[in-house]
Amino acid sequence: MERHTSKLHVIIFLGTFQGFFEPVYSQCDGVCVPMGKCPANDFGGTFVFDVRVGADEEIEADCDHYLEVCCDKSAVVKEEGTIPSTGRGSSTIGVPGSADQATDQAVSEFRQCGYRNTDGAGFRITNANNGETEFGEFPWMVALFSQDNEGAEKKYFCGGSLIKPNIVLTAAHCIINRLEEILVVRAGEWDTKTEFEVLPYQEQRVAQAIIHNNYNAQLLFNNVALLVLDQAFEPDENVQLICLPPQGMVFSDDNCFATGWGKDKFDSASYQVIMKKVELPIVSNMECQSALRTTRLGSSFRLHNSFICAGGLEGVDTCTGDGGSPLVCPIPDSVNRYYQAGIVAWGIGCGQESIPGVYVRTSLYTEWIEKQLENFITNI
């Protein structure tokens, strides 16, 4: 993610994926394959994987990659044109449209919006570090890429959220100067450096970008945009929708979450590989404005009503690479169900004590979003 500054010297969250894993010595006496390729093995019910395998050479593992299992060669599920290797194994998991045994877990329709998979989808991880999410835990999260030409490398630049099967909500600053025809949206992503997850990600191109007509590119007011996709995403355990809050809803919850692949610190050398989550308290606008006035913004700074603030805890924040990503808060009287309260917008550094991050106030735009969707449906 690149940082850009406006005349107020605020920081906009954008980004690029970076990261790597180091292989370890494999102890497997069969073949190492993604978990969905070895249905004959009894792994004791739910798959549980140690995310440190492949990153710590001192960990003894059956397979080089933490999302692989050691399988008897005769039991490996074969796809046409796919021959299992004796090393890491071959798979088309992660490629849109691929067929795999793991799709037995697929769901046939989108559920009610906003449900979080607290235990993950298909497998669970152990030794999670720095707030790593479970696979599919926040199934509305999407990654935005640009791709200059067919076959060219996709470059990540922002996050977003799926609010309809073919509609993504993101920040206007993410797409304001980007051509629609080069935009690609990926849903169901988790670990950006592997395609061994139990369910594949999906990708769709953008047909139309809708930016709020009162968006202020210098001051970042009304920093909201919609992406209309060429085709709708298919529902799955790792691809679901987030709920929009009622117009004007005020949030004051301490148990909200922001997700993304951004840096854990402003000066970190690389971006996160596995999607991270940070639990954040909502901060009132008055308190947030007072805190921001202690920064380089100065004592006369006024926080626009199109923003909502969260965080202010040392080392716990969204950061470089998280722009456009959702901030979600619990729906009252519901279990594990969330409204999207905000969109990652800007901040002063990352994770500074007593300095909250600033988000687009989603509830200010619910009616605007619904109106755009009505207009779009009417015009097609």
Short mmCIF file of C-alpha atoms in Angstrom, two decimals:
data_model
loop_
_atom_site.label_atom_id
_atom_site.label_comp_id
_atom_site.label_asym_id
_atom_site.label_seq_id
_atom_site.Cartn_x
_atom_site.Cartn_y
_atom_site.Cartn_z
CA MET A 1 0.00 0.00 0.00
CA GLU A 2 1.20 3.45 -0.82
CA ARG A 3 0.63 6.40 1.42
CA HIS A 4 -0.76 9.61 -0.06
CA THR A 5 -1.20 12.89 1.75
CA SER A 6 -3.75 15.62 1.28
CA LYS A 7 -3.37 19.25 2.26
CA LEU A 8 -4.18 18.16 5.80
CA HIS A 9 -1.30 15.68 5.67
CA VAL A 10 -3.56 12.77 6.44
CA ILE A 11 -2.66 9.24 5.49
CA ILE A 12 -4.73 7.22 3.03
CA PHE A 13 -4.52 3.46 3.29
CA LEU A 14 -3.60 1.66 0.03
CA GLY A 15 -1.26 -1.27 -0.62
CA THR A 16 0.55 -4.19 -2.27
CA PHE A 17 0.89 -7.80 -1.11
CA GLN A 18 4.33 -8.94 -0.11
CA GLY A 19 5.59 -11.83 1.99
CA PHE A 20 7.03 -15.32 1.80
CA PHE A 21 7.33 -18.63 3.56
CA GLU A 22 10.47 -20.70 4.07
CA PRO A 23 10.15 -24.43 3.38
CA VAL A 24 11.03 -26.98 6.07
CA TYR A 25 12.26 -30.55 5.72
CA SER A 26 9.36 -32.84 4.82
CA GLN A 27 8.79 -36.02 6.89
CA CYS A 28 6.07 -37.38 4.58
CA ASP A 29 6.44 -40.97 3.35
CA GLY A 30 3.61 -40.58 0.85
CA VAL A 31 2.71 -37.46 -1.07
CA CYS A 32 1.99 -33.98 0.30
CA VAL A 33 -1.25 -32.56 -1.10
CA PRO A 34 -3.80 -29.88 -0.18
CA MET A 35 -6.25 -31.20 2.42
CA GLY A 36 -9.14 -31.57 -0.04
CA LYS A 37 -7.10 -34.00 -2.15
CA CYS A 38 -6.92 -36.69 0.53
CA PRO A 39 -10.46 -37.59 1.62
CA ALA A 40 -9.49 -41.19 2.47
CA ASN A 41 -7.39 -40.12 5.45
CA ASP A 42 -8.97 -39.72 8.87
CA PHE A 43 -7.79 -36.41 10.28
CA GLY A 44 -10.08 -36.58 13.30
CA GLY A 45 -12.91 -34.40 11.97
CA THR A 46 -11.97 -30.74 11.66
CA PHE A 47 -8.66 -30.01 9.98
CA VAL A 48 -6.30 -28.13 12.31
CA PHE A 49 -3.15 -26.57 10.89
CA ASP A 50 -0.18 -24.85 12.48
CA VAL A 51 0.42 -21.61 10.56
CA ARG A 52 4.01 -21.48 11.80
CA VAL A 53 4.91 -24.60 9.81
CA GLY A 54 6.81 -23.39 6.77
CA ALA A 55 7.94 -20.27 8.62
CA ASP A 56 9.98 -21.82 11.42
CA GLU A 57 12.72 -24.26 10.47
CA GLU A 58 12.74 -25.71 13.99
CA ILE A 59 9.21 -27.06 13.60
CA GLU A 60 9.23 -30.67 12.44
CA ALA A 61 6.46 -31.22 9.92
CA ASP A 62 5.18 -33.95 7.65
CA CYS A 63 4.92 -31.54 4.72
CA ASP A 64 6.69 -28.40 3.57
CA HIS A 65 3.59 -26.23 3.55
CA TYR A 66 1.30 -25.79 6.53
CA LEU A 67 -1.88 -26.33 4.43
CA GLU A 68 -0.75 -29.69 3.06
CA VAL A 69 -1.36 -33.15 4.49
CA CYS A 70 0.62 -36.33 4.02
CA CYS A 71 -1.46 -38.73 1.96
CA ASP A 72 -1.05 -42.24 0.64
CA LYS A 73 -0.42 -41.95 -3.09
CA SER A 74 -3.24 -44.34 -3.92
CA ALA A 75 -5.75 -42.19 -2.03
CA VAL A 76 -5.05 -38.87 -3.72
CA VAL A 77 -8.01 -37.42 -5.61
CA LYS A 78 -6.87 -36.90 -9.18
CA GLU A 79 -8.15 -34.27 -11.56
CA GLU A 80 -7.89 -34.49 -15.30
CA GLY A 81 -4.42 -33.39 -16.28
CA THR A 82 -3.19 -33.31 -12.67
CA ILE A 83 -0.54 -35.75 -11.50
CA PRO A 84 0.39 -35.61 -7.82
CA SER A 85 4.05 -34.98 -7.16
CA THR A 86 6.15 -36.49 -4.39
CA GLY A 87 6.89 -33.03 -3.07
CA ARG A 88 4.40 -30.26 -2.32
CA GLY A 89 1.66 -31.73 -4.51
CA SER A 90 -0.20 -30.19 -7.42
CA SER A 91 -3.53 -28.45 -7.20
CA THR A 92 -5.76 -25.93 -8.91
CA ILE A 93 -7.28 -24.84 -5.60
CA GLY A 94 -7.52 -21.07 -5.53
CA VAL A 95 -8.11 -20.80 -9.25
CA PRO A 96 -11.60 -19.50 -10.05
CA GLY A 97 -13.74 -22.24 -11.54
CA SER A 98 -11.51 -25.12 -10.40
CA ALA A 99 -13.12 -28.41 -9.45
CA ASP A 100 -12.11 -29.98 -6.17
CA GLN A 101 -13.35 -32.35 -3.53
CA ALA A 102 -13.39 -29.39 -1.16
CA THR A 103 -16.36 -27.95 -3.02
CA ASP A 104 -18.49 -30.54 -1.22
CA GLN A 105 -18.60 -27.84 1.45
CA ALA A 106 -20.02 -25.26 -0.95
CA VAL A 107 -23.32 -23.63 -0.09
CA SER A 108 -26.02 -23.13 -2.69
CA GLU A 109 -27.18 -19.65 -1.71
CA PHE A 110 -26.17 -16.57 0.18
CA ARG A 111 -27.19 -16.71 3.82
CA GLN A 112 -28.48 -13.76 5.80
CA CYS A 113 -25.88 -11.03 5.68
CA GLY A 114 -23.26 -10.39 8.34
CA TYR A 115 -22.58 -13.82 9.81
CA ARG A 116 -19.00 -14.35 10.92
CA ASN A 117 -17.47 -17.84 10.79
CA THR A 118 -15.81 -17.65 14.19
CA ASP A 119 -14.36 -21.17 13.86
CA GLY A 120 -13.36 -20.73 10.24
CA ALA A 121 -14.56 -22.60 7.17
CA GLY A 122 -13.22 -26.09 6.47
CA PHE A 123 -10.26 -25.99 8.84
CA ARG A 124 -8.88 -24.21 11.87
CA ILE A 125 -5.43 -22.82 12.58
CA THR A 126 -3.23 -23.00 15.65
CA ASN A 127 -0.41 -20.71 16.79
CA ALA A 128 -2.10 -17.72 15.14
CA ASN A 129 0.19 -14.72 15.36
CA ASN A 130 -0.60 -11.00 15.43
CA GLY A 131 -4.34 -11.43 15.01
CA GLU A 132 -4.43 -13.78 12.03
CA THR A 133 -7.99 -14.62 11.04
CA GLU A 134 -9.40 -18.08 10.59
CA PHE A 135 -9.94 -19.06 6.97
CA GLY A 136 -13.33 -17.68 5.90
CA GLU A 137 -13.90 -16.01 9.27
CA PHE A 138 -14.96 -12.72 7.64
CA PRO A 139 -16.47 -14.00 4.37
CA TRP A 140 -17.50 -10.56 3.08
CA MET A 141 -13.91 -9.31 2.84
CA VAL A 142 -12.57 -8.77 -0.70
CA ALA A 143 -9.25 -7.69 -2.18
CA LEU A 144 -9.03 -5.19 -5.05
CA PHE A 145 -6.41 -5.60 -7.78
CA SER A 146 -5.39 -3.76 -10.91
CA GLN A 147 -4.32 -5.69 -13.99
CA ASP A 148 -3.06 -3.63 -16.90
CA ASN A 149 -3.30 -6.39 -19.50
CA GLU A 150 -4.73 -9.89 -19.71
CA GLY A 151 -2.15 -12.24 -18.26
CA ALA A 152 -0.22 -9.44 -16.57
CA GLU A 153 0.54 -9.55 -12.86
CA LYS A 154 -2.32 -8.46 -10.63
CA LYS A 155 -1.36 -5.70 -8.21
CA TYR A 156 -3.24 -5.35 -4.96
CA PHE A 157 -4.17 -1.81 -4.00
CA CYS A 158 -7.11 -1.82 -1.54
CA GLY A 159 -9.70 -3.82 0.34
CA GLY A 160 -13.48 -3.79 0.17
CA SER A 161 -16.60 -5.63 1.27
CA LEU A 162 -19.27 -7.62 -0.53
CA ILE A 163 -22.73 -6.10 0.11
CA LYS A 164 -24.53 -7.82 -2.79
CA PRO A 165 -23.40 -10.81 -4.89
CA ASN A 166 -22.28 -8.36 -7.60
CA ILE A 167 -21.67 -5.15 -5.57
CA VAL A 168 -18.56 -4.18 -3.58
CA LEU A 169 -18.34 -1.30 -1.11
CA THR A 170 -14.98 0.46 -0.82
CA ALA A 171 -13.38 3.87 -0.33
CA ALA A 172 -13.54 6.41 -3.16
CA HIS A 173 -9.86 7.26 -2.72
CA CYS A 174 -9.02 3.69 -3.74
CA ILE A 175 -10.46 3.94 -7.25
CA ILE A 176 -10.75 7.64 -8.10
CA ASN A 177 -7.96 7.61 -10.71
CA ARG A 178 -8.19 3.99 -11.86
CA LEU A 179 -9.76 2.74 -15.08
CA GLU A 180 -12.69 0.39 -14.51
CA GLU A 181 -11.47 -2.05 -17.13
CA ILE A 182 -8.28 -2.87 -15.21
CA LEU A 183 -10.00 -3.58 -11.88
CA VAL A 184 -10.32 -7.12 -10.52
CA VAL A 185 -12.13 -8.09 -7.31
CA ARG A 186 -11.15 -11.23 -5.41
CA ALA A 187 -13.48 -12.78 -2.83
CA GLY A 188 -12.69 -15.67 -0.50
CA GLU A 189 -8.96 -14.88 -0.28
CA TRP A 190 -7.07 -15.62 2.94
CA ASP A 191 -3.38 -16.52 2.58
CA THR A 192 -2.11 -14.50 -0.39
CA LYS A 193 0.93 -16.72 -0.91
CA THR A 194 -0.79 -20.06 -1.36
CA GLU A 195 -3.68 -21.64 -3.24
CA PHE A 196 -3.95 -24.62 -0.90
CA GLU A 197 -6.95 -23.43 1.09
CA VAL A 198 -9.83 -25.90 1.32
CA LEU A 199 -12.10 -23.61 -0.74
CA PRO A 200 -11.00 -21.57 -3.77
CA TYR A 201 -11.12 -17.82 -4.03
CA GLN A 202 -13.20 -16.25 -6.81
CA GLU A 203 -12.40 -13.31 -9.07
CA GLN A 204 -14.63 -10.96 -11.06
CA ARG A 205 -13.92 -7.91 -13.17
CA VAL A 206 -15.52 -4.52 -12.58
CA ALA A 207 -18.18 -3.30 -15.01
CA GLN A 208 -18.84 0.08 -13.38
CA ALA A 209 -17.46 2.21 -10.56
CA ILE A 210 -19.81 4.60 -8.75
CA ILE A 211 -18.14 7.32 -6.67
CA HIS A 212 -20.15 9.55 -4.36
CA ASN A 213 -20.96 12.76 -6.21
CA ASN A 214 -19.79 14.89 -3.25
CA TYR A 215 -16.49 13.10 -2.73
CA ASN A 216 -13.73 15.56 -1.80
CA ALA A 217 -10.39 14.14 -2.94
CA GLN A 218 -8.35 16.65 -0.89
CA LEU A 219 -10.17 16.40 2.43
CA LEU A 220 -11.56 12.87 1.89
CA PHE A 221 -15.13 13.84 2.75
CA ASN A 222 -17.82 11.43 1.45
CA ASN A 223 -15.11 8.87 0.76
CA VAL A 224 -17.36 6.07 -0.46
CA ALA A 225 -17.68 4.13 -3.72
CA LEU A 226 -19.41 1.10 -5.18
CA LEU A 227 -18.03 -1.39 -7.68
CA VAL A 228 -20.56 -3.16 -9.92
CA LEU A 229 -19.14 -6.47 -11.11
CA ASP A 230 -19.37 -8.07 -14.54
CA GLN A 231 -20.84 -11.17 -12.92
CA ALA A 232 -22.02 -12.03 -9.44
CA PHE A 233 -19.91 -14.09 -7.07
CA GLU A 234 -21.13 -17.57 -6.23
CA PRO A 235 -22.04 -18.18 -2.58
CA ASP A 236 -19.72 -20.33 -0.50
CA GLU A 237 -18.59 -20.66 3.09
CA ASN A 238 -15.80 -18.17 2.41
CA VAL A 239 -17.89 -15.85 0.18
CA GLN A 240 -20.87 -14.19 1.88
CA LEU A 241 -22.35 -10.70 2.38
CA ILE A 242 -22.01 -8.03 5.07
CA CYS A 243 -25.03 -6.08 6.36
CA LEU A 244 -25.42 -2.35 5.87
CA PRO A 245 -26.56 -0.50 9.02
CA PRO A 246 -29.81 1.47 9.13
CA GLN A 247 -29.41 5.06 7.94
CA GLY A 248 -28.00 7.25 10.71
CA MET A 249 -27.24 4.41 13.13
CA VAL A 250 -24.77 5.41 15.86
CA PHE A 251 -22.20 2.85 17.00
CA SER A 252 -20.60 2.79 20.44
CA ASP A 253 -19.41 -0.81 20.68
CA ASP A 254 -16.05 -1.93 22.05
CA ASN A 255 -16.03 -5.19 20.10
CA CYS A 256 -15.73 -4.09 16.48
CA PHE A 257 -13.32 -5.63 13.99
CA ALA A 258 -11.32 -4.32 11.06
CA THR A 259 -9.72 -6.78 8.65
CA GLY A 260 -7.16 -6.67 5.85
CA TRP A 261 -3.67 -7.49 4.67
CA GLY A 262 -2.03 -4.20 5.66
CA LYS A 263 1.20 -3.72 7.56
CA ASP A 264 1.25 -4.31 11.30
CA LYS A 265 3.38 -1.19 11.76
CA PHE A 266 3.93 1.92 9.66
CA ASP A 267 7.63 1.12 9.17
CA SER A 268 7.23 -2.62 8.57
CA ALA A 269 9.16 -3.96 5.58
CA SER A 270 6.30 -5.99 4.14
CA TYR A 271 2.57 -6.48 4.15
CA GLN A 272 0.69 -9.33 5.81
CA VAL A 273 0.37 -12.66 4.02
CA ILE A 274 -2.57 -14.06 5.99
CA MET A 275 -5.60 -11.81 6.49
CA LYS A 276 -5.42 -10.11 9.88
CA LYS A 277 -8.09 -8.79 12.22
CA VAL A 278 -7.89 -6.11 14.88
CA GLU A 279 -10.52 -5.68 17.58
CA LEU A 280 -11.24 -2.01 18.11
CA PRO A 281 -13.44 0.15 20.33
CA ILE A 282 -15.53 2.88 18.72
CA VAL A 283 -14.42 6.36 19.82
CA SER A 284 -16.91 9.25 19.88
CA ASN A 285 -16.30 11.97 17.31
CA MET A 286 -15.76 14.59 20.01
CA GLU A 287 -13.13 12.46 21.74
CA CYS A 288 -11.57 11.58 18.40
CA GLN A 289 -11.37 15.21 17.30
CA SER A 290 -9.68 16.16 20.57
CA ALA A 291 -7.13 13.37 20.13
CA LEU A 292 -6.39 14.30 16.53
CA ARG A 293 -5.85 17.94 17.54
CA THR A 294 -2.82 16.80 19.56
CA THR A 295 -1.19 15.61 16.32
CA ARG A 296 0.25 17.60 13.43
CA LEU A 297 -3.32 18.37 12.35
CA GLY A 298 -3.30 21.13 14.96
CA SER A 299 -5.68 22.62 17.50
CA SER A 300 -8.13 23.99 14.92
CA PHE A 301 -8.77 20.64 13.19
CA ARG A 302 -12.44 19.73 12.81
CA LEU A 303 -13.53 16.16 12.18
CA HIS A 304 -16.10 15.97 9.39
CA ASN A 305 -19.38 14.21 10.19
CA SER A 306 -18.78 11.74 7.35
CA PHE A 307 -16.19 9.99 9.55
CA ILE A 308 -16.32 7.58 12.46
CA CYS A 309 -13.31 6.75 14.67
CA ALA A 310 -12.10 3.53 16.25
CA GLY A 311 -9.01 2.35 18.07
CA GLY A 312 -6.49 4.43 19.96
CA LEU A 313 -4.79 1.41 21.49
CA GLU A 314 -1.03 1.13 21.14
CA GLY A 315 -0.06 -1.32 18.43
CA VAL A 316 -3.67 -2.20 17.54
CA ASP A 317 -4.82 -0.47 14.38
CA THR A 318 -5.42 -0.65 10.66
CA CYS A 319 -2.41 0.52 8.71
CA THR A 320 -0.73 0.77 5.33
CA GLY A 321 -2.49 -1.63 2.96
CA ASP A 322 -5.91 -1.63 4.61
CA GLY A 323 -7.61 1.19 2.67
CA GLY A 324 -11.23 0.50 1.68
CA SER A 325 -11.52 -2.44 4.06
CA PRO A 326 -14.54 -2.83 6.35
CA LEU A 327 -14.91 -2.00 10.03
CA VAL A 328 -17.72 -4.18 11.38
CA CYS A 329 -19.62 -4.01 14.67
CA PRO A 330 -22.02 -6.50 16.30
CA ILE A 331 -25.70 -6.33 15.45
CA PRO A 332 -27.54 -5.82 18.75
CA ASP A 333 -29.26 -8.94 20.13
CA SER A 334 -27.62 -11.15 17.49
CA VAL A 335 -24.90 -13.75 17.84
CA ASN A 336 -21.85 -13.51 15.56
CA ARG A 337 -23.65 -11.17 13.19
CA TYR A 338 -22.33 -7.76 12.14
CA TYR A 339 -23.12 -4.44 10.50
CA GLN A 340 -20.47 -2.62 8.50
CA ALA A 341 -19.95 0.49 10.61
CA GLY A 342 -17.04 1.96 8.66
CA ILE A 343 -14.58 1.87 5.77
CA VAL A 344 -10.85 2.26 6.41
CA ALA A 345 -9.99 5.80 5.33
CA TRP A 346 -7.01 7.53 6.98
CA GLY A 347 -4.97 7.94 10.12
CA ILE A 348 -1.98 9.62 11.74
CA GLY A 349 0.62 6.88 11.77
CA CYS A 350 -0.47 3.41 12.84
CA GLY A 351 -1.24 2.09 16.29
CA GLN A 352 -0.30 5.18 18.27
CA GLU A 353 -1.65 5.20 21.79
CA SER A 354 -4.66 7.50 22.22
CA ILE A 355 -4.78 8.33 18.47
CA PRO A 356 -7.77 6.58 16.84
CA GLY A 357 -7.97 5.60 13.19
CA VAL A 358 -10.52 7.35 10.99
CA TYR A 359 -13.15 5.50 8.97
CA VAL A 360 -15.96 6.44 6.61
CA ARG A 361 -19.25 6.51 8.56
CA THR A 362 -21.15 3.87 6.59
CA SER A 363 -24.53 4.59 8.21
CA LEU A 364 -24.45 8.09 6.71
CA TYR A 365 -24.56 6.51 3.23
CA THR A 366 -26.98 3.58 3.54
CA GLU A 367 -29.76 5.41 1.71
CA TRP A 368 -27.32 6.68 -0.93
CA ILE A 369 -26.09 3.12 -1.52
CA GLU A 370 -29.62 1.77 -1.78
CA LYS A 371 -30.53 4.53 -4.23
CA GLN A 372 -27.54 3.69 -6.45
CA LEU A 373 -28.55 0.04 -6.44
CA GLU A 374 -32.11 0.95 -7.44
CA ASN A 375 -30.82 3.13 -10.27
CA PHE A 376 -28.47 0.43 -11.46
CA ILE A 377 -31.17 -2.23 -11.50
CA THR A 378 -33.53 0.17 -13.31
CA ASN A 379 -30.97 0.92 -16.00
CA ILE A 380 -29.97 -2.63 -16.90
#
